[in-house]
mmCIF file of C-alpha atoms and ligand atoms in Angstrom:
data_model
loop_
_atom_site.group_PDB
_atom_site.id
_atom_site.type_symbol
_atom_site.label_atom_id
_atom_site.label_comp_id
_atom_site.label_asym_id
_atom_site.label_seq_id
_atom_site.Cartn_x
_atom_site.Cartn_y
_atom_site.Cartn_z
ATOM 1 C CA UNK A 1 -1.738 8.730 12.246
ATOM 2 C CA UNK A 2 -1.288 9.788 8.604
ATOM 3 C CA UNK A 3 -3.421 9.624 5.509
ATOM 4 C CA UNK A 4 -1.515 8.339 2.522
ATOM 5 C CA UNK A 5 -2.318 6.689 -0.769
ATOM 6 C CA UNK A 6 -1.306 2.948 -2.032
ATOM 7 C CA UNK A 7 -1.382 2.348 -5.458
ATOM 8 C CA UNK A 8 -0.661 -1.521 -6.601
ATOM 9 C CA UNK A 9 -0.602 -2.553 -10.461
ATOM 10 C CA UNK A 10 -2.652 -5.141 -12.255
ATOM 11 C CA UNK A 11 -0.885 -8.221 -13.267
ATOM 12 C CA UNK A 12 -0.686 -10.907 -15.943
ATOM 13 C CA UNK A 13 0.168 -14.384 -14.443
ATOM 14 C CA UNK A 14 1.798 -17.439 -16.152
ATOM 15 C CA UNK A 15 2.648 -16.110 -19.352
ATOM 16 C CA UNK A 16 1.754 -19.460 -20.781
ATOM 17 C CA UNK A 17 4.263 -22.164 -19.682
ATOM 18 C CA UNK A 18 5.169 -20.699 -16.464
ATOM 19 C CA UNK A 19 1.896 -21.486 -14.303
ATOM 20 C CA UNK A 20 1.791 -20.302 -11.079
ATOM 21 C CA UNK A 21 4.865 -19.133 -11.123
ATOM 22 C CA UNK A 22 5.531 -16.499 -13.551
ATOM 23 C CA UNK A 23 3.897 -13.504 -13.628
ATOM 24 C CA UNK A 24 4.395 -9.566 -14.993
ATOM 25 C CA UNK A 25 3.376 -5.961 -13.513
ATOM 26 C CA UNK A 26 0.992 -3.332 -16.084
ATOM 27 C CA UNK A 27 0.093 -0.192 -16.424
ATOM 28 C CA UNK A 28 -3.238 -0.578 -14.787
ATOM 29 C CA UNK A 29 -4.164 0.240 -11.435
ATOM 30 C CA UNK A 30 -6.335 0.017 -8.194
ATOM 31 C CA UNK A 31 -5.381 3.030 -5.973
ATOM 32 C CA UNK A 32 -6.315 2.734 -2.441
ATOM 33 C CA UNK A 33 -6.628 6.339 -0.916
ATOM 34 C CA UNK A 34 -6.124 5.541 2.816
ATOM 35 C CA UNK A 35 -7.676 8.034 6.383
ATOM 36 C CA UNK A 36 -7.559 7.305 10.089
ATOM 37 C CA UNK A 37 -11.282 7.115 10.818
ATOM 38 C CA UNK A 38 -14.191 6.219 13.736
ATOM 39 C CA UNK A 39 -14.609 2.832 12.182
ATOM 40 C CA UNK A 40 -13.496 0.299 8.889
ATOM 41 C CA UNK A 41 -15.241 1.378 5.597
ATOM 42 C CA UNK A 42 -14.238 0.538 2.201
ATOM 43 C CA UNK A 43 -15.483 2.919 -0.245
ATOM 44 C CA UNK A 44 -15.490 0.853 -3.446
ATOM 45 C CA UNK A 45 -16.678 2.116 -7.179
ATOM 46 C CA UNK A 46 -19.803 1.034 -7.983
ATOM 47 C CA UNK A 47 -19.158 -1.608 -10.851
ATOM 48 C CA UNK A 48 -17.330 -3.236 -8.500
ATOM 49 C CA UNK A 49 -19.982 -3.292 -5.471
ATOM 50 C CA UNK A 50 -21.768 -6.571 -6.263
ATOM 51 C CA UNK A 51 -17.815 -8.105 -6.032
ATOM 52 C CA UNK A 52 -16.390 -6.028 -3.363
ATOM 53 C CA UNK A 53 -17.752 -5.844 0.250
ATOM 54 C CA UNK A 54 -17.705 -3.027 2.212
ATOM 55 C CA UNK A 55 -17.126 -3.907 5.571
ATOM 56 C CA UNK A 56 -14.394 -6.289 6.960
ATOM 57 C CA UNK A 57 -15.273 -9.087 5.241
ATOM 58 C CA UNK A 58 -13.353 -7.322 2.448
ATOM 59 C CA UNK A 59 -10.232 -8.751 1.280
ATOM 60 C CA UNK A 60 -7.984 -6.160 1.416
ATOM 61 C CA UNK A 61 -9.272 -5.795 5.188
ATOM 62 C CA UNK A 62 -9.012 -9.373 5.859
ATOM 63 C CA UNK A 63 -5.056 -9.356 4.057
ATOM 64 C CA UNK A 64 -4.315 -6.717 6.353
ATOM 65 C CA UNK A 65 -5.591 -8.131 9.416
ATOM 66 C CA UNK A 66 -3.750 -11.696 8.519
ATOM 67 C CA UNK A 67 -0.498 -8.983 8.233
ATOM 68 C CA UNK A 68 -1.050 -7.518 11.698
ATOM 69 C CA UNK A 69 -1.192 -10.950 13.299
ATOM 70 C CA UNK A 70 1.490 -12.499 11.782
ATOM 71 C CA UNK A 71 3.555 -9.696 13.488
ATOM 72 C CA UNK A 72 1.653 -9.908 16.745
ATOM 73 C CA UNK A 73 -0.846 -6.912 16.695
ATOM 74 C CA UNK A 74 -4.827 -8.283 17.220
ATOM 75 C CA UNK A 75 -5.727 -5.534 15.787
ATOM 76 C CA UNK A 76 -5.926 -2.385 13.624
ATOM 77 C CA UNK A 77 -6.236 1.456 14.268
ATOM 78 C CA UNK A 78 -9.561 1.794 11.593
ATOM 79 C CA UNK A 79 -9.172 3.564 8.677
ATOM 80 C CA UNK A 80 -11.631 5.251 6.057
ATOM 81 C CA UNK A 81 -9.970 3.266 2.472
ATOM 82 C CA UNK A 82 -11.429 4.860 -0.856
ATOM 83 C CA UNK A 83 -10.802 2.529 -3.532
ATOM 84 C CA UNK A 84 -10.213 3.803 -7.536
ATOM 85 C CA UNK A 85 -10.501 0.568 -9.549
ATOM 86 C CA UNK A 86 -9.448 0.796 -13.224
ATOM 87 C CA UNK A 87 -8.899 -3.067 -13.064
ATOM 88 C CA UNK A 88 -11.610 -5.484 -14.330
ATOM 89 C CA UNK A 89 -12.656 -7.967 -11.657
ATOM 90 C CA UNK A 90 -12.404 -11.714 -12.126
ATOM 91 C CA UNK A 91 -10.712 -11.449 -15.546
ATOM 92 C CA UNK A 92 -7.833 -12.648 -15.203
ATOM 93 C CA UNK A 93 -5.707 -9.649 -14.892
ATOM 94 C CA UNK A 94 -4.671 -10.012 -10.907
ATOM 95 C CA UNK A 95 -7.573 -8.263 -8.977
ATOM 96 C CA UNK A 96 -7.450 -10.262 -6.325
ATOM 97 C CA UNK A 97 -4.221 -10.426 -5.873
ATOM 98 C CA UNK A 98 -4.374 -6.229 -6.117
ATOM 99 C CA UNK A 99 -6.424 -6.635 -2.820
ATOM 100 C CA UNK A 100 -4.276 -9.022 -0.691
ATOM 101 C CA UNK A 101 -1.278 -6.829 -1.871
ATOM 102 C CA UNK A 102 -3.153 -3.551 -0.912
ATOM 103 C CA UNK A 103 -3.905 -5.288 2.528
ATOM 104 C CA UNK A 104 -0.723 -5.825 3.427
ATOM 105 C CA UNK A 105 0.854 -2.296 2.472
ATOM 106 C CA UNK A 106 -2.411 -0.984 4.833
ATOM 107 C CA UNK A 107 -1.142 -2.804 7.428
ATOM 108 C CA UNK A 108 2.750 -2.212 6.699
ATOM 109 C CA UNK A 109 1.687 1.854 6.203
ATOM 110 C CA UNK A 110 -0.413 1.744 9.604
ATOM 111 C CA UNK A 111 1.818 -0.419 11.812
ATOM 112 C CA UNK A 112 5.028 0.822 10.662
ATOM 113 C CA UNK A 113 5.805 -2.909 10.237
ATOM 114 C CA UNK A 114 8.450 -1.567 7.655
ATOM 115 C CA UNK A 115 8.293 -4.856 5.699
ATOM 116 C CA UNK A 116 10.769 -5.917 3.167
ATOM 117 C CA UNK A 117 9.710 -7.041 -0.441
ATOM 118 C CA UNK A 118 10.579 -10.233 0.180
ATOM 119 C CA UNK A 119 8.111 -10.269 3.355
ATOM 120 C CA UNK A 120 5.407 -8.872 1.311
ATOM 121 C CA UNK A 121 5.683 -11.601 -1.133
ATOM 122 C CA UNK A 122 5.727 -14.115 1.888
ATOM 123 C CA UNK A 123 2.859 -12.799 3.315
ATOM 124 C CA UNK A 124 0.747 -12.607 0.195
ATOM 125 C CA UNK A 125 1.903 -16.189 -1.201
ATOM 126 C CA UNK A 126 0.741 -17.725 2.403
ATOM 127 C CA UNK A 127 -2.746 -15.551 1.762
ATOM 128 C CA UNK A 128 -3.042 -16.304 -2.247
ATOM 129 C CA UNK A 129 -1.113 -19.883 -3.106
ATOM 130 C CA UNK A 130 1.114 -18.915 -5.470
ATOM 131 C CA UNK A 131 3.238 -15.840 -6.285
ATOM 132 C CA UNK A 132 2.711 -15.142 -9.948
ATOM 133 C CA UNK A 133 0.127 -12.193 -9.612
ATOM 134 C CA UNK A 134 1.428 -11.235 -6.169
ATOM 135 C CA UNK A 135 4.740 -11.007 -6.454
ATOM 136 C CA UNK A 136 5.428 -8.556 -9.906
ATOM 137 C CA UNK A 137 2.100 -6.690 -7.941
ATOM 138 C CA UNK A 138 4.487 -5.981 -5.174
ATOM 139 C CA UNK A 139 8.015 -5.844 -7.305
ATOM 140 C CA UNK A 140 6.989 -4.141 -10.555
ATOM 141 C CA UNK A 141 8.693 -6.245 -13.969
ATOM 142 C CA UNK A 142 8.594 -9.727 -14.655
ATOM 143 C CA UNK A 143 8.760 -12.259 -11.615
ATOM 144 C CA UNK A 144 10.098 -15.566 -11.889
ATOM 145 C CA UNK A 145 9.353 -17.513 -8.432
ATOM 146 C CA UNK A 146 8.854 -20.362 -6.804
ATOM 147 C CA UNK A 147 6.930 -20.752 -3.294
ATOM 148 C CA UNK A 148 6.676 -24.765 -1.970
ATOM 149 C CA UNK A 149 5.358 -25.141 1.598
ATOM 150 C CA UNK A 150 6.717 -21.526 2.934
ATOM 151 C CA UNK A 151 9.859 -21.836 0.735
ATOM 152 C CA UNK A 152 9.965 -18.879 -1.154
ATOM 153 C CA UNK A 153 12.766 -17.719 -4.035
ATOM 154 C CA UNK A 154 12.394 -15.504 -7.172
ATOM 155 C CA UNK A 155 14.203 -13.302 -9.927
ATOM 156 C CA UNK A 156 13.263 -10.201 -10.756
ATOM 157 C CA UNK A 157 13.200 -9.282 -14.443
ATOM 158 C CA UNK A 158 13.033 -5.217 -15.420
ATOM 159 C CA UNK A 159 15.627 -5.264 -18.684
ATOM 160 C CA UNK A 160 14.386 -4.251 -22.284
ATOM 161 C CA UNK A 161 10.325 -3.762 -21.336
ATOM 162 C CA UNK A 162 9.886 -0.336 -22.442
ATOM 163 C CA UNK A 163 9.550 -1.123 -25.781
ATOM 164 C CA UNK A 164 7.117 -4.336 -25.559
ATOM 165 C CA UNK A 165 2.971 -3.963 -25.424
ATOM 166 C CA UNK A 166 0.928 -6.437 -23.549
ATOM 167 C CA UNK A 167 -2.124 -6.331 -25.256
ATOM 168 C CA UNK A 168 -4.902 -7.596 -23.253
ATOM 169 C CA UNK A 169 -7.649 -8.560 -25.055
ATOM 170 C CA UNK A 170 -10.376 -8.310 -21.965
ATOM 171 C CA UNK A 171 -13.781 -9.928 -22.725
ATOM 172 C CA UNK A 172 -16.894 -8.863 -20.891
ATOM 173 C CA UNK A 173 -17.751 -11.593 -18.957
ATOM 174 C CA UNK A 174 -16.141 -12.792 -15.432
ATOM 175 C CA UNK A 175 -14.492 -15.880 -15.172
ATOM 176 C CA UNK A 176 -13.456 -17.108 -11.592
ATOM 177 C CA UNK A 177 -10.233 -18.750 -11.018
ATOM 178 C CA UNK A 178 -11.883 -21.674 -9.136
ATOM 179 C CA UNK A 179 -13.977 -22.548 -12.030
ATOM 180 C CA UNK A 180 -10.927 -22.367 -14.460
ATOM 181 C CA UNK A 181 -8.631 -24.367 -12.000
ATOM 182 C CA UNK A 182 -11.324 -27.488 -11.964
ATOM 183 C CA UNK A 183 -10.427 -28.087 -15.516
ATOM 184 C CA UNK A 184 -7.018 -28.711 -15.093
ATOM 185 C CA UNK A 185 -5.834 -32.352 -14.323
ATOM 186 C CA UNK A 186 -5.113 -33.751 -10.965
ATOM 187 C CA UNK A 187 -1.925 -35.899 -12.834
ATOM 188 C CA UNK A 188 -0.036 -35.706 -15.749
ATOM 189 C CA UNK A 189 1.877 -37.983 -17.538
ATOM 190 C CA UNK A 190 5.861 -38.096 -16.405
ATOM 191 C CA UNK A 191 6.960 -37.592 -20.123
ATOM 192 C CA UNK A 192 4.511 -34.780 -20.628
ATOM 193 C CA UNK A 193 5.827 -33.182 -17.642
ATOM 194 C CA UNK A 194 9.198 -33.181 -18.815
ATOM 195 C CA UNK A 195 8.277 -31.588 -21.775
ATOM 196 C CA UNK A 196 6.096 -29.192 -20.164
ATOM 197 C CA UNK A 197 9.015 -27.894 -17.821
ATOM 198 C CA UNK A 198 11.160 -27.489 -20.472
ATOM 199 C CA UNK A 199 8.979 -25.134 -22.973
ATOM 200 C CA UNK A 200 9.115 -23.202 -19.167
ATOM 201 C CA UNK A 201 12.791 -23.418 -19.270
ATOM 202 C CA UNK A 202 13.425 -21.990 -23.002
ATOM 203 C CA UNK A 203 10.809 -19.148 -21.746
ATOM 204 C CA UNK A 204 12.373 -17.979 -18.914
ATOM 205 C CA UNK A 205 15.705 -17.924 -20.331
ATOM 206 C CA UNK A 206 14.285 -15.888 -23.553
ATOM 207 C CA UNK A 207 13.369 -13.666 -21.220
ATOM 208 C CA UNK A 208 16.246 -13.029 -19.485
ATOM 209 C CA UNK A 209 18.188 -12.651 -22.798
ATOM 210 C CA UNK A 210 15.630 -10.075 -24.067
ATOM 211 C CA UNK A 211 14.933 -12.601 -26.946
ATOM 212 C CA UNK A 212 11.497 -11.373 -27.717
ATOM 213 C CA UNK A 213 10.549 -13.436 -30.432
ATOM 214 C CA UNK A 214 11.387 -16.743 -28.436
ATOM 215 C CA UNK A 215 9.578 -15.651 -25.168
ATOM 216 C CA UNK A 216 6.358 -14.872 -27.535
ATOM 217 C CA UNK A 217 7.233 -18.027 -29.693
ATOM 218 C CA UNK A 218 7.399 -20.126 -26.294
ATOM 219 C CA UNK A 219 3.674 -18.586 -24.557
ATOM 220 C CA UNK A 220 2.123 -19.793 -27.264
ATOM 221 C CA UNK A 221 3.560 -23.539 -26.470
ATOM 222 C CA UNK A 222 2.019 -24.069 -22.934
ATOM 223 C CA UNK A 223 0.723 -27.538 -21.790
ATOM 224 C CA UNK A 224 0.128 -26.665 -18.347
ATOM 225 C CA UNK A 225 -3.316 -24.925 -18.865
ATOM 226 C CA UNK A 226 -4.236 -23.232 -21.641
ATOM 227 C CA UNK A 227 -4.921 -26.197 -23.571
ATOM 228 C CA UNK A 228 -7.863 -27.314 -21.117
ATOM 229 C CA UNK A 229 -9.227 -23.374 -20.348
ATOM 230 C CA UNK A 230 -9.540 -22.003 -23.590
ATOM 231 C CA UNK A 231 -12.836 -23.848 -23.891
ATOM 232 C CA UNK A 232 -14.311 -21.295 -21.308
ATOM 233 C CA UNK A 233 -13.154 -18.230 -23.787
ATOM 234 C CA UNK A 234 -15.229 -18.393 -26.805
ATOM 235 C CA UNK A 235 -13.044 -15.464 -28.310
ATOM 236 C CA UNK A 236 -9.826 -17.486 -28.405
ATOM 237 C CA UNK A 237 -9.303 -19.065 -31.603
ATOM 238 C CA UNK A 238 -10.743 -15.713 -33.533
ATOM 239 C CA UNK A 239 -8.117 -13.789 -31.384
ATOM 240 C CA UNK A 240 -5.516 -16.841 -31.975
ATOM 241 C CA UNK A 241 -6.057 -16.489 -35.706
ATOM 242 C CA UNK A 242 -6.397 -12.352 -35.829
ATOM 243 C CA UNK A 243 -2.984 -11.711 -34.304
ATOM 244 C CA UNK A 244 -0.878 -14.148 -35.254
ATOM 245 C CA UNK A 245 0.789 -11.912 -38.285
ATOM 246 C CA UNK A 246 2.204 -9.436 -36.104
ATOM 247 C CA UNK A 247 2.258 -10.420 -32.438
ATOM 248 C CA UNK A 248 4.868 -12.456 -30.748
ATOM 249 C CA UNK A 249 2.554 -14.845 -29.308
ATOM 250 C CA UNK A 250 -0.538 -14.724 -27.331
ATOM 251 C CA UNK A 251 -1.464 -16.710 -23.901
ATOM 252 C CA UNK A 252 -4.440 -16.512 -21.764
ATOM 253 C CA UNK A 253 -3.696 -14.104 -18.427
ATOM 254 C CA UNK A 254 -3.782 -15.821 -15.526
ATOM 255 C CA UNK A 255 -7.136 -17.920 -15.132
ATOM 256 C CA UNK A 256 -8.668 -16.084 -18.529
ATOM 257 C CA UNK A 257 -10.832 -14.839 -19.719
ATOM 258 C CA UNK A 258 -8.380 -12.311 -20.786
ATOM 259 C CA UNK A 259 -6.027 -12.997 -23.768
ATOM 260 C CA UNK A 260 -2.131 -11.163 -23.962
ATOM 261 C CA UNK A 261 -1.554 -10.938 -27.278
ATOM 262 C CA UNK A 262 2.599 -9.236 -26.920
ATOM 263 C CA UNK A 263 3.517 -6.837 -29.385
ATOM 264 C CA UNK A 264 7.256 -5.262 -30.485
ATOM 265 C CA UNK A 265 5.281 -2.003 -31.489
ATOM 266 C CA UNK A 266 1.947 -1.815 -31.810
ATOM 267 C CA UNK A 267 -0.209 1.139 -33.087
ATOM 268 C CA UNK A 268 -4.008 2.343 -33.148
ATOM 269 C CA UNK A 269 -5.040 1.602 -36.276
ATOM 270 C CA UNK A 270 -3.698 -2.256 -35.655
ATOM 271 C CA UNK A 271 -6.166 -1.171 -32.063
ATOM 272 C CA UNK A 272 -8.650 0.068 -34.030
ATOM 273 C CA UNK A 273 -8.752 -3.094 -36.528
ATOM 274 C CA UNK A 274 -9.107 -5.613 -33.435
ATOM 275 C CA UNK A 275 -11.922 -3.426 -31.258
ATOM 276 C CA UNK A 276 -13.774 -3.628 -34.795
ATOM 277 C CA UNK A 277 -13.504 -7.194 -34.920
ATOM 278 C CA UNK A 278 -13.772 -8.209 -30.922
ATOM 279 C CA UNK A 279 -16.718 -4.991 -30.286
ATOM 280 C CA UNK A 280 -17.646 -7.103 -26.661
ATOM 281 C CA UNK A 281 -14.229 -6.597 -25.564
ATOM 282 C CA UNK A 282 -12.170 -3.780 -24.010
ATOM 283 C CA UNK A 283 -8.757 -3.706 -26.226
ATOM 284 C CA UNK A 284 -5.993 -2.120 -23.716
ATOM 285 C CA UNK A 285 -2.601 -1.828 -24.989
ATOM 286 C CA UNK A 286 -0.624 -1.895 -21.542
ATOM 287 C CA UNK A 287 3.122 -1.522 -20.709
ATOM 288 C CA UNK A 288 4.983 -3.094 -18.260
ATOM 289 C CA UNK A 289 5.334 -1.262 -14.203
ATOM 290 C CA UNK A 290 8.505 -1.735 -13.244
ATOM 291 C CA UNK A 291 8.142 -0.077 -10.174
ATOM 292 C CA UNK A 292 5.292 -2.298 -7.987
ATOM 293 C CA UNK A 293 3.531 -1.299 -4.954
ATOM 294 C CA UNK A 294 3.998 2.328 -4.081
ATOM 295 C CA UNK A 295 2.945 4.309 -1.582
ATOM 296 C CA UNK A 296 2.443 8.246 -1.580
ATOM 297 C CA UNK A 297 1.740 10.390 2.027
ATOM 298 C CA UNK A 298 -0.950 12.831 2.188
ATOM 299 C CA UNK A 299 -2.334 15.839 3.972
ATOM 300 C CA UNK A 300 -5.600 14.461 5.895
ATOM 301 C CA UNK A 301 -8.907 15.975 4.280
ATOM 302 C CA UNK A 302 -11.338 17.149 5.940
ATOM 303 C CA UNK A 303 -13.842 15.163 5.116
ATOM 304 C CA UNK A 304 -16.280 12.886 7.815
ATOM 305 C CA UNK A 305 -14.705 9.414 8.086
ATOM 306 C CA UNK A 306 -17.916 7.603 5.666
ATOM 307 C CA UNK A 307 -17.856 9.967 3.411
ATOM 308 C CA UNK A 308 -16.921 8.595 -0.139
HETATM 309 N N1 HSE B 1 -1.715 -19.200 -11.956
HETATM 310 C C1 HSE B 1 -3.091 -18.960 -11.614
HETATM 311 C C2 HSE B 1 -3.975 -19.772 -12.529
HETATM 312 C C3 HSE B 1 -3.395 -17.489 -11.768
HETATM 313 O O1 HSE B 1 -3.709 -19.760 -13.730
HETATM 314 O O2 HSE B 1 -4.901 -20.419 -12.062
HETATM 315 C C4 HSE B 1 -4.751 -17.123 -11.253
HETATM 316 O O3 HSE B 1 -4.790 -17.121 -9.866
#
């Protein structure tokens, strides 16, 4: 069996109006260094210890065990995985969904399951919920998807993102997704709905047509959820009010706490300016990954199976 190396991207889901269903990949990473071993251990960093079990109750285990069975193997061949986390847990930046992905290329890599995209995405929405953090995780760019009871159909979005910096405004506390999705409403006015889907509609297609200013214009306009979670991010009207000169728009990643503030060009000093004014927050000018999941093969090392 080989050794090889998994690396999966950090996402940003909803991009305001498209909740739980639109999502994009960055340049931020957990790499998941992978060796045949005597027994399951996941080596994980040690910010991320009190979060991250180390034995099989670990997600990315548990994602690649669901992987094996759903293609008939009870089981599978241990491994030694070393993870390198540069993405912040529970902040709304995809780090869960960075472990169910993970899990399933462990089990595609070890089982030779040689799954398409589209199966990874499958797998992971029937593991996570929803596809907006999984799917660009897997796909790289800007996913556009639907999944409703195992239906699953998307559009992949790459065009025109070299330029464009997702500036995620990352405060220092943890915010869990459950605790952000008990605010929302269990029913919503018809009308509102309508309008709801259609601020969705105009972003998607400003998206597609590389319209910047509309797409930033439009993430700012969400009624889905942002309205009810921003309450839970005590930085979010400062930020609101401190970028709104020279970003496009800004929308709260995913569950929060994290803000994306999206910039046509954006330089240090305008870095500089906001880390002076938000000093509890990390200020991380990201790009989009285009590429999603990839996997490198390595030489195995030498070293004893719990080794980290
Ligand atoms: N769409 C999800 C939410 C992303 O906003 O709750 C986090 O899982």
């Amino acid at each position: 069996m080989n050794a090889f190396q998994i690396q999966v991207p950090a996402t940003s889901a909803n991009l305001g109006p498209g909740f739980d269903s639109i999502g994009i990949a960055l340049s931020l990473y957990v790499t998941l260094h992978c060796e045949p071993a005597e027994e399951w251990f996941f080596s994980v960093p040690e910010q991320d210890r009190a979060h991250i079990p180390s034995g099989k109750n670990n997600l990315i285990y548990k994602s690649a065990l669901y992987t094996a069975n759903a293609y008939d193997y009870d089981s599978l061949p241990a491994y030694h995985v070393r993870a390198v986390n540069d993405v912040p847990v529970s902040r709304g930046l995809g780090s869960s969904s960075t472990a169910v992905v993970g899990g399933i290329e462990l089990a595609n890599q070890i089982l030779d399951l040689q799954l398409s995209d589209y199966e990874k995405v499958r797998l992971a929405c029937a593991i996570e919920g929803h596809p907006d953090n999984v799917a660009p995780a897997i796909c790289g760019g800007i996913m556009i998807s639907s999944y409703d009871r195992n239906e699953l159909d998307y559009v992949r979005l790459t065009d025109g993102l070299e330029n464009l910096t997702w500036l995620a405004i990352v405060p220092g506390y943890h915010l869990e997704t459950e605790k952000a999705r008990q605010l929302l409403p269990g029913s919503i006015d018809y009308k509102d709905g309508v309008h709801s889907s259609a601020k969705a509609n105009v972003l998607v297609a400003a998206l597609a047509a590389k319209d910047w200013k509309l797409a930033g214009k439009m993430m700012t306009r969400d009624q889905w959820h942002q309205p009810y979670r921003k309450q839970l991010i005590s930085e979010f009207d400062l930020v609101q009010e401190s970028v709104k000169e020279d970003a496009l728009g800004l929308y709260i990643s995913g569950a929060g706490p994290t803000m994306i503030a999206l910039y046509d060009g954006f330089d240090l000093q305008q870095k500089a300016n906001l880390q002076s004014l938000f000093p509890d927050c990390s200020i991380l000018p990201l790009k989009a990954d285009v590429d999603g999941i990839t996997v490198e093969l390595k030489e195995c090392s030498k070293r004893t199976p719990l080794e980290s």
